[in-house]
XYZ file of C-alpha atoms in Angstrom:
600
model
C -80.586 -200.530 -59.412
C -80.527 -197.545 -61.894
C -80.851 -198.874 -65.605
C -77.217 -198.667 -67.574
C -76.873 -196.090 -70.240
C -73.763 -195.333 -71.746
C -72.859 -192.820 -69.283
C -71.012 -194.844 -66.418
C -67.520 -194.624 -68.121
C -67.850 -190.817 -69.356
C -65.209 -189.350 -67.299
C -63.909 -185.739 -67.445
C -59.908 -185.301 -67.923
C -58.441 -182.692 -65.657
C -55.281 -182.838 -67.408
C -55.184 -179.982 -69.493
C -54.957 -178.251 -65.899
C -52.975 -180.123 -63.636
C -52.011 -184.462 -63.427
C -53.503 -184.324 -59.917
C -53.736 -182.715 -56.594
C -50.275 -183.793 -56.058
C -49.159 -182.220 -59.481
C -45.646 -180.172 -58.854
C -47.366 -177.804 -61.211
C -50.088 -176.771 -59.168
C -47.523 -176.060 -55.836
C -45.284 -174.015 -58.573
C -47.829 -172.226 -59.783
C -49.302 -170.913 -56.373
C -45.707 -169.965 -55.624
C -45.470 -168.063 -58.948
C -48.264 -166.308 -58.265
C -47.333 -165.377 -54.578
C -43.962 -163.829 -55.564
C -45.933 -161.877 -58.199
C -48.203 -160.935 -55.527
C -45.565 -159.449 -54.308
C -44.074 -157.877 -56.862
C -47.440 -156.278 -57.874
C -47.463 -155.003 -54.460
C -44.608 -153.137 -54.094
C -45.137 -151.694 -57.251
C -48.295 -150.184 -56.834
C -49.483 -149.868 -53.626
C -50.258 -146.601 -52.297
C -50.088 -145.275 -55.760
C -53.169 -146.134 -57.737
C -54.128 -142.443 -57.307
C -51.034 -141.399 -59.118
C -51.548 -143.891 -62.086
C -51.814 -142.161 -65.734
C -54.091 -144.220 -68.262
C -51.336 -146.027 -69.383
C -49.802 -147.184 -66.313
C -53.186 -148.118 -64.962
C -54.105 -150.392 -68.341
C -50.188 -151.977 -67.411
C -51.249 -152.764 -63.763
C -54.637 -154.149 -64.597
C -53.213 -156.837 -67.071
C -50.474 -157.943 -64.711
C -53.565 -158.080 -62.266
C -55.329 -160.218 -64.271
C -52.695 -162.219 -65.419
C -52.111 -163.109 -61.572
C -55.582 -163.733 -60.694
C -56.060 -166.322 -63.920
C -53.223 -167.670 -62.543
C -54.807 -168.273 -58.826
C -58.098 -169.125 -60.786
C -56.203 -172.039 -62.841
C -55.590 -173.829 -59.745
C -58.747 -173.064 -57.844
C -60.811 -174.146 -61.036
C -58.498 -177.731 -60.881
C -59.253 -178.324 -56.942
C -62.952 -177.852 -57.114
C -63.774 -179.636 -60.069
C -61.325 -182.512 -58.600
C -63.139 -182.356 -55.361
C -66.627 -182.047 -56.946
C -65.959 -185.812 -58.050
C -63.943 -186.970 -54.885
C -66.028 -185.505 -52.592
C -65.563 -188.042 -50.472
C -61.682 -188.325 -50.149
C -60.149 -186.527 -47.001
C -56.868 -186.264 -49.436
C -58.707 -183.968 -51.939
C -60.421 -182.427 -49.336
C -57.299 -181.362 -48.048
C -55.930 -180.091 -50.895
C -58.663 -178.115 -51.705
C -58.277 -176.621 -48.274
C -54.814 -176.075 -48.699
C -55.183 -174.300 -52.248
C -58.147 -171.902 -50.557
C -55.753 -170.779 -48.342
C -53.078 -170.052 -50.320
C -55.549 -168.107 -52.729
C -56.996 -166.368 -50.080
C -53.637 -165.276 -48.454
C -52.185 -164.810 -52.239
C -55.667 -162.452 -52.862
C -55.566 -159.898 -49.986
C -51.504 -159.193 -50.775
C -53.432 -157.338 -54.284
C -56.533 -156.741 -52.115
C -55.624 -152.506 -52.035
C -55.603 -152.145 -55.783
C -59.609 -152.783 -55.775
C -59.805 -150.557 -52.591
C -57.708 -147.778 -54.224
C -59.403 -147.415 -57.397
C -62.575 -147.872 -55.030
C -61.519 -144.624 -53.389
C -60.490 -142.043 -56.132
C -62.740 -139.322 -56.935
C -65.708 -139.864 -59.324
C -64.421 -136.693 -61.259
C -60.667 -138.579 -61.465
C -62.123 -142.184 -62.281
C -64.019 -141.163 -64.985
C -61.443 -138.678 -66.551
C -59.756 -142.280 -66.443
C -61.978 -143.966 -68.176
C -62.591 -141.934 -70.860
C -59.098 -142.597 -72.087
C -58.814 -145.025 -75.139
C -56.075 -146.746 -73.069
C -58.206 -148.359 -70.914
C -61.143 -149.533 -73.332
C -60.204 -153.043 -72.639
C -60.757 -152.949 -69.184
C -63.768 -150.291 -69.202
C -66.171 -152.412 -67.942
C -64.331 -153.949 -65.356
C -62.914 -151.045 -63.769
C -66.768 -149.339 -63.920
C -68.271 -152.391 -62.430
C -65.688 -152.344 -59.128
C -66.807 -148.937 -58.531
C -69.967 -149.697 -57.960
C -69.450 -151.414 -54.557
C -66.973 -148.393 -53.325
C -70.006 -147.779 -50.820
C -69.823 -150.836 -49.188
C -66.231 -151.627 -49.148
C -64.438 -151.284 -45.718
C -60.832 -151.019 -44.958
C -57.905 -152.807 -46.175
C -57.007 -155.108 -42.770
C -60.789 -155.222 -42.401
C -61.001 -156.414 -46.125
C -58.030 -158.862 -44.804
C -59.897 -160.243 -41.682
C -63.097 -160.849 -44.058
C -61.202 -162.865 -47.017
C -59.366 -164.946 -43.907
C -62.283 -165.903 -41.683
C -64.291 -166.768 -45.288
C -62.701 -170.007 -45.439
C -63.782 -170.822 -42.220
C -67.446 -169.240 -42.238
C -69.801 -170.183 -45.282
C -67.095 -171.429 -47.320
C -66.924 -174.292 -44.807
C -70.337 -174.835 -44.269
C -71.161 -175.177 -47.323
C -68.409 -177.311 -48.078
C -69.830 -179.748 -45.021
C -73.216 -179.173 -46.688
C -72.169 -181.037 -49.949
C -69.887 -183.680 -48.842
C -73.135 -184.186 -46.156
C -75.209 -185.029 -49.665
C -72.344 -186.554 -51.159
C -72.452 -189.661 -48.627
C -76.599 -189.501 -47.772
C -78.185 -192.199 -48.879
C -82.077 -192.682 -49.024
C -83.673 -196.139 -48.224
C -86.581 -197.142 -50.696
C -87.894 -200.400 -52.325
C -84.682 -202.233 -50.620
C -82.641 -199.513 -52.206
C -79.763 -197.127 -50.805
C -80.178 -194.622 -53.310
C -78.238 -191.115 -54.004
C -79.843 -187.664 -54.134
C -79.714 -187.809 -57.663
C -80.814 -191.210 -58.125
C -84.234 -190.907 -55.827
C -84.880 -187.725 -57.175
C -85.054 -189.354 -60.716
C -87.825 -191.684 -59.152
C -90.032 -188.531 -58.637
C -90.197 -189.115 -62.640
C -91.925 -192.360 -62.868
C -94.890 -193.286 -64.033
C -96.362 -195.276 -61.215
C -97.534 -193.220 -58.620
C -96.554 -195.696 -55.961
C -93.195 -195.267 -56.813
C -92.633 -191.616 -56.373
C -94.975 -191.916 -53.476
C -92.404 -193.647 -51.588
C -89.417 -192.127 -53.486
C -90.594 -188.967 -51.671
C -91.075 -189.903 -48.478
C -88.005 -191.938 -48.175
C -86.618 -188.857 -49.744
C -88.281 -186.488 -46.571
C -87.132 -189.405 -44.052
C -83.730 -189.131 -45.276
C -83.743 -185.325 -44.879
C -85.589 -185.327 -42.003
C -82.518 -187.718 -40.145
C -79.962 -184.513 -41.218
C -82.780 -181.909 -40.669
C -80.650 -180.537 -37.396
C -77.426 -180.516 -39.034
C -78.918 -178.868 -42.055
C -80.588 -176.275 -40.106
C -78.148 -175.473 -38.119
C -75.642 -175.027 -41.417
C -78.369 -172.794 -43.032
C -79.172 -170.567 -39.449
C -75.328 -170.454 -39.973
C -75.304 -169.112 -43.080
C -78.308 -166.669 -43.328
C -76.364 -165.193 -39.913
C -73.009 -164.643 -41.887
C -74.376 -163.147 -44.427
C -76.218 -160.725 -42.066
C -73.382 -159.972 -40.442
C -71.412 -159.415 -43.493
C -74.314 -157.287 -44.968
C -74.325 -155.000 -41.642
C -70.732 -154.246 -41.735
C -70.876 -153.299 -45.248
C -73.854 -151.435 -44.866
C -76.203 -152.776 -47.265
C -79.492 -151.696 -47.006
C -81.014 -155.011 -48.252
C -80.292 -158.715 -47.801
C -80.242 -158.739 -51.233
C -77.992 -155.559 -52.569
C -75.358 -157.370 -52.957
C -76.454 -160.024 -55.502
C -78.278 -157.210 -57.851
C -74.693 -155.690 -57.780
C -73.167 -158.839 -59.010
C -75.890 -159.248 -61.554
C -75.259 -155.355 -62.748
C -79.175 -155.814 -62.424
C -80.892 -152.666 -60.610
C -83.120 -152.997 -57.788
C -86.288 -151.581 -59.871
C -85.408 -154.638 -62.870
C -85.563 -157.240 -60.339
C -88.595 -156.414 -58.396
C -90.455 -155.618 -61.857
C -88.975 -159.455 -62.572
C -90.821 -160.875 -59.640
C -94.388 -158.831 -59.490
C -94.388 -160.034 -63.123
C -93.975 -163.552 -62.488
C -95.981 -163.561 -59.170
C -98.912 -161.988 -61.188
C -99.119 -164.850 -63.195
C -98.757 -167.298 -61.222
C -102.097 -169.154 -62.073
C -100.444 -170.000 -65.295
C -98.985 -172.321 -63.409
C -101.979 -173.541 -61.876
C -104.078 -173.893 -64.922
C -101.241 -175.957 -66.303
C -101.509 -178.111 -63.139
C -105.684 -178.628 -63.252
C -104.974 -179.903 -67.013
C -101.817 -182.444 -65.864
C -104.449 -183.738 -63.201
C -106.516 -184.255 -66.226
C -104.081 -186.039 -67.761
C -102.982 -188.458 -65.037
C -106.303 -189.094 -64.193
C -106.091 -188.145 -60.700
C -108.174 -185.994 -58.876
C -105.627 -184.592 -56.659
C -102.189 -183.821 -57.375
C -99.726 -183.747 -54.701
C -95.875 -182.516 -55.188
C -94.562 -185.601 -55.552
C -96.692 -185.895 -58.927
C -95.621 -182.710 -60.750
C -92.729 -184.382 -62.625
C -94.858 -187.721 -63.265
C -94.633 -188.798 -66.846
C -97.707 -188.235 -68.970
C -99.352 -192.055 -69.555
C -97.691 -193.841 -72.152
C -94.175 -191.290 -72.757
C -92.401 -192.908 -70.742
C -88.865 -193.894 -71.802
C -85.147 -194.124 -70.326
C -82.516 -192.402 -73.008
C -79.346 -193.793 -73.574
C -76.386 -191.185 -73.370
C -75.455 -191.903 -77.212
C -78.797 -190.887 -78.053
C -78.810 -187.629 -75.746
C -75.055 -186.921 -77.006
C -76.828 -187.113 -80.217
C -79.766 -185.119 -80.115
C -78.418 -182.150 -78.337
C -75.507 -181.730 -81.306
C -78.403 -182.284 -84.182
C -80.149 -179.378 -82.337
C -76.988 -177.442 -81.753
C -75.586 -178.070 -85.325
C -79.130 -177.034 -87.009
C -78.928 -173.596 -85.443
C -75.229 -173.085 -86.050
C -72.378 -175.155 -87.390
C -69.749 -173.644 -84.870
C -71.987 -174.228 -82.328
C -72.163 -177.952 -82.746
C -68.674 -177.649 -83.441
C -67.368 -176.495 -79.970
C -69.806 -178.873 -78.359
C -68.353 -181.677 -80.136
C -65.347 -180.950 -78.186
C -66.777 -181.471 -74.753
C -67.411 -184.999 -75.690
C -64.357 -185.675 -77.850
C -61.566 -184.257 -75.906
C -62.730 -185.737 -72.115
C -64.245 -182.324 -70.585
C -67.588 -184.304 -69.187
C -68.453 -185.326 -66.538
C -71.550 -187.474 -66.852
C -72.589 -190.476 -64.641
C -74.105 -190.707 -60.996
C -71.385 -192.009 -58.975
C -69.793 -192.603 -55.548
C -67.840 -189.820 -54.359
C -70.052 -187.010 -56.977
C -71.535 -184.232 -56.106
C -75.988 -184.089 -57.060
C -76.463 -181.137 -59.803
C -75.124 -179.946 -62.537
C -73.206 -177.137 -63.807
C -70.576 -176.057 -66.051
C -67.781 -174.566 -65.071
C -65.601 -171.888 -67.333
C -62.041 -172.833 -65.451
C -59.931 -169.970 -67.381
C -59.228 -168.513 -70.566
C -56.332 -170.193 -71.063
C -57.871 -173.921 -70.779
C -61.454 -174.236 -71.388
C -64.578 -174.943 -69.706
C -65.861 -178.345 -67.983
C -69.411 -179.837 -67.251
C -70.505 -181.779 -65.040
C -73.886 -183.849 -65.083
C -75.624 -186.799 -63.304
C -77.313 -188.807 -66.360
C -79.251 -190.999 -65.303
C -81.436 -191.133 -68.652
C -84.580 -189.510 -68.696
C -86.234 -186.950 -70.985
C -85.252 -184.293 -68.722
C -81.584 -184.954 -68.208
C -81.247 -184.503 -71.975
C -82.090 -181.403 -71.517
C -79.937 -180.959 -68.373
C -76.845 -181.428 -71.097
C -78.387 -179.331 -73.624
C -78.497 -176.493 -70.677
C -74.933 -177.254 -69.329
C -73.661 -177.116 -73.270
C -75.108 -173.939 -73.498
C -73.110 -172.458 -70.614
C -70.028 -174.381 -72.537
C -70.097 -172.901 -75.644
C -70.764 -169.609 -74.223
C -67.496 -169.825 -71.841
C -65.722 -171.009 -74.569
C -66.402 -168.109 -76.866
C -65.835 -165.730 -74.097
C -62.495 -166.774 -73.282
C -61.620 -164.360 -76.344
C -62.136 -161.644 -73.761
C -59.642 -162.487 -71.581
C -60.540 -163.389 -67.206
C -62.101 -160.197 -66.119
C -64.251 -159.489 -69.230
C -65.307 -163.570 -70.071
C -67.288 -164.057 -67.018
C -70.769 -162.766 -67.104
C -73.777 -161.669 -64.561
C -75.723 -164.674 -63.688
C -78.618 -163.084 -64.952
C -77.202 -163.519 -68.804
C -74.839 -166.546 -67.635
C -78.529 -168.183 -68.107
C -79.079 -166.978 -71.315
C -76.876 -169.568 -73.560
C -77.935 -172.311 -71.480
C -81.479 -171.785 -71.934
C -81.222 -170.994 -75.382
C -79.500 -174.492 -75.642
C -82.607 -175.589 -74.232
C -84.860 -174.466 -76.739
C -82.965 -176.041 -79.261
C -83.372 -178.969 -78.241
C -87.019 -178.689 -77.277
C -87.760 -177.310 -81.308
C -85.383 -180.217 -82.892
C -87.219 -183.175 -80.596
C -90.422 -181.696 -81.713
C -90.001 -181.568 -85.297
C -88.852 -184.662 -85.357
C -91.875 -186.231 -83.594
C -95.772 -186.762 -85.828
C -97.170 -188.900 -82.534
C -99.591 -186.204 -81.405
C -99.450 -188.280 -77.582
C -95.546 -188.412 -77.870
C -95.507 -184.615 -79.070
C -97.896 -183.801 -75.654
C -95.404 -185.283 -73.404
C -92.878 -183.657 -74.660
C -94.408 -180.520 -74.503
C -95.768 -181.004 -70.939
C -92.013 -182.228 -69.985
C -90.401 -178.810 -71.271
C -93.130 -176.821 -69.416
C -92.353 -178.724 -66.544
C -88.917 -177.291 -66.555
C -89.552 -174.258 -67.529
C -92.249 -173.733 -64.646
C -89.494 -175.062 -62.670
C -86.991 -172.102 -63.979
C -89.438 -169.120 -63.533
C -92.424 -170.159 -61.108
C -90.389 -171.880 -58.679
C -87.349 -170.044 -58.473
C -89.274 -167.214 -58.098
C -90.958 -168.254 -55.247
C -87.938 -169.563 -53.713
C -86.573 -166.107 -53.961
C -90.062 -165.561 -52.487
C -88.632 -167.932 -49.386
C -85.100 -166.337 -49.280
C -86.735 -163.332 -48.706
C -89.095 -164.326 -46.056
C -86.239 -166.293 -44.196
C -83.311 -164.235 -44.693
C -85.786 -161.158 -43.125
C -87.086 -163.625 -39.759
C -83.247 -164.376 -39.237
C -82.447 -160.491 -38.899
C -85.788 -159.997 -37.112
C -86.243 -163.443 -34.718
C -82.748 -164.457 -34.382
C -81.939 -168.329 -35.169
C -84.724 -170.040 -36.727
C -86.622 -173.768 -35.418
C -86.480 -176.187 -38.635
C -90.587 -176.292 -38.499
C -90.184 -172.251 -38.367
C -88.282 -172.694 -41.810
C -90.588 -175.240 -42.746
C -93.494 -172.451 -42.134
C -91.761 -170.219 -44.661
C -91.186 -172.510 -47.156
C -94.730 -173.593 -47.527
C -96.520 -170.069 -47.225
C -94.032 -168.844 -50.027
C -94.673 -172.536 -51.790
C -98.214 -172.586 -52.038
C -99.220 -169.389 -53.884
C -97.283 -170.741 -57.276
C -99.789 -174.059 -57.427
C -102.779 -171.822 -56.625
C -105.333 -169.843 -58.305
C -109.204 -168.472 -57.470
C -110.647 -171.904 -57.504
C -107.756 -172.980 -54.683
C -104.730 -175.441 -54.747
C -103.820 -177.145 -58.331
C -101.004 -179.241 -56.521
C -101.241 -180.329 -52.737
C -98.509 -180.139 -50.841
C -97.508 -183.102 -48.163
C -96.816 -182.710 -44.791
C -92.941 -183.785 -45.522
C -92.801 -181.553 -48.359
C -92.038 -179.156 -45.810
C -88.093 -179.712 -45.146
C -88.089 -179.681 -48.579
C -85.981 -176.270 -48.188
C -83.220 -178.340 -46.868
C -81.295 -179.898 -50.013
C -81.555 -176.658 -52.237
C -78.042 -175.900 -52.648
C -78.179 -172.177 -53.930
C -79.743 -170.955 -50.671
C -76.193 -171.796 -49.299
C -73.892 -171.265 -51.765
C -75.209 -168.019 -53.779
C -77.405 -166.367 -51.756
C -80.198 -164.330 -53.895
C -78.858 -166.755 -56.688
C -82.090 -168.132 -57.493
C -84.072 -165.371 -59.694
C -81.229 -165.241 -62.066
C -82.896 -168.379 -63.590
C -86.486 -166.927 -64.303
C -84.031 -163.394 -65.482
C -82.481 -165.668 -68.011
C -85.481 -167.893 -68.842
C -87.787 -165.004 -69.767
C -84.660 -162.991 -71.778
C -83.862 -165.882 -73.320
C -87.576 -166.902 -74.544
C -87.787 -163.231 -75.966
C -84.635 -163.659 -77.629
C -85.799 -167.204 -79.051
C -88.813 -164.994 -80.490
C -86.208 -162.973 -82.312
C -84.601 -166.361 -83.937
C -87.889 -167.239 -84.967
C -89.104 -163.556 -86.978
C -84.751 -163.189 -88.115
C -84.406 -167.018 -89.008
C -80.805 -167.414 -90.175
C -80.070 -163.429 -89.936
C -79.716 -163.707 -85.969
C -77.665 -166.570 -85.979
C -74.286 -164.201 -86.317
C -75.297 -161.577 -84.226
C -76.347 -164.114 -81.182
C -73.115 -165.820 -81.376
C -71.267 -162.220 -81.140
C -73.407 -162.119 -78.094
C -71.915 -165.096 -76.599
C -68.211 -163.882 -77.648
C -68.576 -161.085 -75.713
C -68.789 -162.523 -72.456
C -68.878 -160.407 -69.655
C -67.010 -156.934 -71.459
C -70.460 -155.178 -71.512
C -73.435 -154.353 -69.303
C -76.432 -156.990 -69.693
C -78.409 -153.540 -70.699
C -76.046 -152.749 -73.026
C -75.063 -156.349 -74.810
C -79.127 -157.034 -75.072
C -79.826 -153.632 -76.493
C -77.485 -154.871 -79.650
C -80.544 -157.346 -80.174
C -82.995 -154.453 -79.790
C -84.559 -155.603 -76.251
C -84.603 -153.103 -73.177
C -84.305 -154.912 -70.325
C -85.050 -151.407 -68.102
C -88.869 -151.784 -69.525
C -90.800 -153.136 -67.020
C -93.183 -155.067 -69.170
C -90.185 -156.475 -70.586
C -90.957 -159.807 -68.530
C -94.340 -159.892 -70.230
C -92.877 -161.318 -73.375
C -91.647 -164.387 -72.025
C -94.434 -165.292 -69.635
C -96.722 -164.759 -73.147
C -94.721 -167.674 -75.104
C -95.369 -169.522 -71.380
C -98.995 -168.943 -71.392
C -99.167 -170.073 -75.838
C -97.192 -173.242 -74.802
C -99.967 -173.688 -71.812
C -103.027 -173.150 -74.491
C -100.896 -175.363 -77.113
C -100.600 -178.175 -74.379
C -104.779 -177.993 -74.084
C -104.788 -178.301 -77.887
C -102.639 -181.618 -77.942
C -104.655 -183.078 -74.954
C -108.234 -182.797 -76.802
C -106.835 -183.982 -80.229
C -105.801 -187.049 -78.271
C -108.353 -187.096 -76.195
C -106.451 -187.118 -73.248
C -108.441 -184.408 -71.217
């Protein structure tokens, strides 16, 4: 059984949004927002063209005030279903609520399409009136998909047939993972909970957690392909009609990140790859093995082990937050204090984590599985960062809080680090101070190497789905390990073997499903975010303010623009260089620790 610690009762409380899904408040509110719907309709459709500056700012807040309003209620159902996974009765509702979004969203669907459609000449005379420097950004950030937007009943058809096309399918997907369990050491275990035994320190243990891990995915392995074959063939579809010239145009667009940024991301990260590797050889070193396979990359180093209680994680992660910035700590507090957790493994609970801004008129939630290791303290340390940053953005109001995921990652990251630097000064033990070193290099490699090749994978798959038509899991399989291997490799060969079953390994990644293109936004943030650490460390207490006006301003500005306050240009290529230089000091600093121990 997994060991008790603190978290099992730590509950988030929906309430400040709705009682439940059979809340009269939620049904009202839907209804509200339909009959403004059409209100806002016949008020404005056809006309956009005709709008003055002023009557344009007017239409945009009543937009917005409608769409938080449909966003309220969509927030509720998902985080209530993301903890009642299994219950047909929230599954309904949540069903229910998409489709009265989705009807409630194409009845306002024109006033994107209009605006789409004016003249570049007229939408920027537009813009450069005072009246609409609130909504700037947002109105200059539609525009940029007016290529690739199609007609309004085609725009219609699209929104409709989403809920049932990867909407549902990925829906199936998680309630699939919800009720899986994996059979080990006389154990029916949860994604979350065998995937914790992948951190132990006897090898025999995460031997078999991973292979009772790849015969429970194995059992699914058709349904699961045939969901992702699904998915990848939407998406193409979607992409055709548009007309985008790349599988992954669209998610640049949403990440205001350029195509020449992102691929200078990747060949930077690819490059250096046998960072990774070297880091590997010395972990080998340290386990005292001569081969390390995947199911040994998370291992403990000898002697570090030790389970966390949630107290103590509650507590470390505010001493960290609270050092930096009083405010900071402050807002965190909240989470704790006022119910907006979500923290233990449980029936019924989604796997992951993630934190989750609802609107500006309530106030973010997060959701966690602890089950007390090292690494799910910094889990909530990552998941308060995104909290504190939502929370501060709500000052800009729902179209200008939300930001790119490329920056979303930034706060969380940041939170990270934090952490990291407070454990670390606390801790003299030279053997305790390796482990945690090793442990935050673990997840950093995680955040950079590996999602970077995974975007490696998307790439690879999402192109042999276009080119080969539906894909054989063990053609998947193929893909995943040629884009796999190169990350745990270097001149003198493999630093980590891979297993045979490591191979379906693609098949419980969420983000391939959910977000396609997703995953490089996490080595974007991690790299920004460990040149912006570098920043805190030459400023000291002068970058405090300006990183928390950062955070305030949400989404209102371009990435570009919001980092250039801090003096870093994200359009340099060698930009990425910074980051993957602290990587490569904490590699050489990791060496350091091993030989004063004497541990290599």
């Amino acid at each position: 059984m997994t060991e008790a610690t603190g978290a099992e009762d730590v509950r988030w409380d929906l309430s400040d949004l709705y009682a439940g899904a059979d809340d009269p408040g939620l049904w009202a509110d839907l209804d509200a927002a339909e009959a403004e719907a059409d209100r806002f309709r016949a008020a404005y459709h056809d006309r956009i063209a005709d709008l003055d500056a002023g009557a344009l700012n007017q239409a945009v807040a009543r937009l917005e005030a409608l769409e938080q309003q449909l966003a309220r209620a969509g927030s509720f159902i998902h985080l209530l279903h993301a903890t009642h996974a299994d219950d047909p009765e929230v599954g309904a509702a949540l069903t229910r609520v998409e489709e009265r979004g989705t009807a409630i969203g194409n009845r306002v669907l024109f006033f994107q399409l209009e605006w789409q459609a004016l003249s570049e000449e007229a939408a920027q005379a537009l813009l450069a009136e005072p009246g609409l420097a609130d909504y700037h950004h947002f109105l200059e950030t539609a525009r940029r998909y007016a290529p690739y937007r199609l007609s309004e009943p085609e725009e219609r058809v699209l929104a409709e047939k989403q809920l049932t096309a990867r909407s549902a399918w990925t829906r199936l997907f998680d309630e699939t993972f919800t009720r899986l369990r994996f059979e080990v050491d006389g154990e029916a275990l949860s994604e979350e909970e065998i995937l914790a035994r992948l951190k132990e320190e006897d090898r025999g243990t995460r031997q078999r957690a991973a292979e009772a891990f790849t015969d429970g995915l194995d059992e699914q392995l058709p349904l699961l392909t045939h969901i992702f074959n699904t998915v990848l063939s939407d998406k193409a579809i979607e992409d055709r009609l548009r007309g985008y010239p790349h599988w992954l145009t669209e998610r640049n667009l949403d990440n205001e990140a350029s195509d020449t940024m992102v691929d200078a991301l990747v060949d930077r990260v690819t490059d250096r790859y046998p960072l990774m590797a070297r880091y590997y050889r010395l972990k080998a070193s340290l386990l005292g093995v001569d081969t390390l396979f995947d199911y040994d990359r998370y291992a403990p180093i000898p002697g570090t082990q030790r389970t966390v209680s949630w107290e103590e994680a509650q507590r470390t992660v505010l001493e960290a937050y609270g050092a930096f910035s009083t405010d900071m700590r402050a807002i965190a507090e909240m989470f704790f204090d006022l119910g907006w957790v979500d923290a233990p493994v449980a029936d019924g609970k989604i796997g992951g984590a993630f934190s989750h801004p609802a609107t500006p008129d309530a106030h973010p939630y997060v959701l966690v599985n602890f089950t007390g290791t090292p690494g799910d303290v910094m889990t909530l340390a990552h998941e308060l960062g995104h909290g504190v940053h939502q929370y501060l953005a709500r000052e800009q109001g729902h179209f200008n809080a939300d930001t790119p995921l490329t920056t979303a990652e930034t706060a969380s990251v940041f939170g990270e680090m934090l952490t990291f630097e407070h454990l670390m000064g606390q801790e003299s033990d030279p053997q305790v101070r390796l482990g945690l070193l090793c442990n935050k290099l673990e997840e950093m490699f995680a955040t950079v190497f590996r999602q970077v090749a995974m975007n490696r994978f998307e790439d690879a798959v999402h192109t042999a789905r276009r080119e080969e038509g539906e894909l054989a899991a063990e053609r998947v399989g193929e893909l995943w390990r040629a884009t796999q291997r190169p990350q745990f490799a270097d001149e003198a060969g493999e630093a980590v073997r891979m297993t045979e079953g490591y191979g379906h390994w693609w098949s419980y990644i969420p983000h391939f499903l959910h977000v396609p293109g997703y995953v490089y936004a996490y080595a974007f943030g991690e790299l920004l975010t460990l040149a912006l650490y570098e920043r805190y460390r030459e400023q000291g207490e002068a970058f405090v303010p300006q990183y928390m006006e950062l955070l305030r301003a949400g989404g209102s500005e371009a990435p570009e623009a919001l980092m250039g306050r801090l003096g870093l240009d994200l359009a340099d290529p060698g930009f990425w260089d910074k980051g993957l230089d602290v990587l490569e000091g904490m590699v050489g600093q990791a060496e350091e620790l091993a030989a004063e121990t004497g541990a290599d």
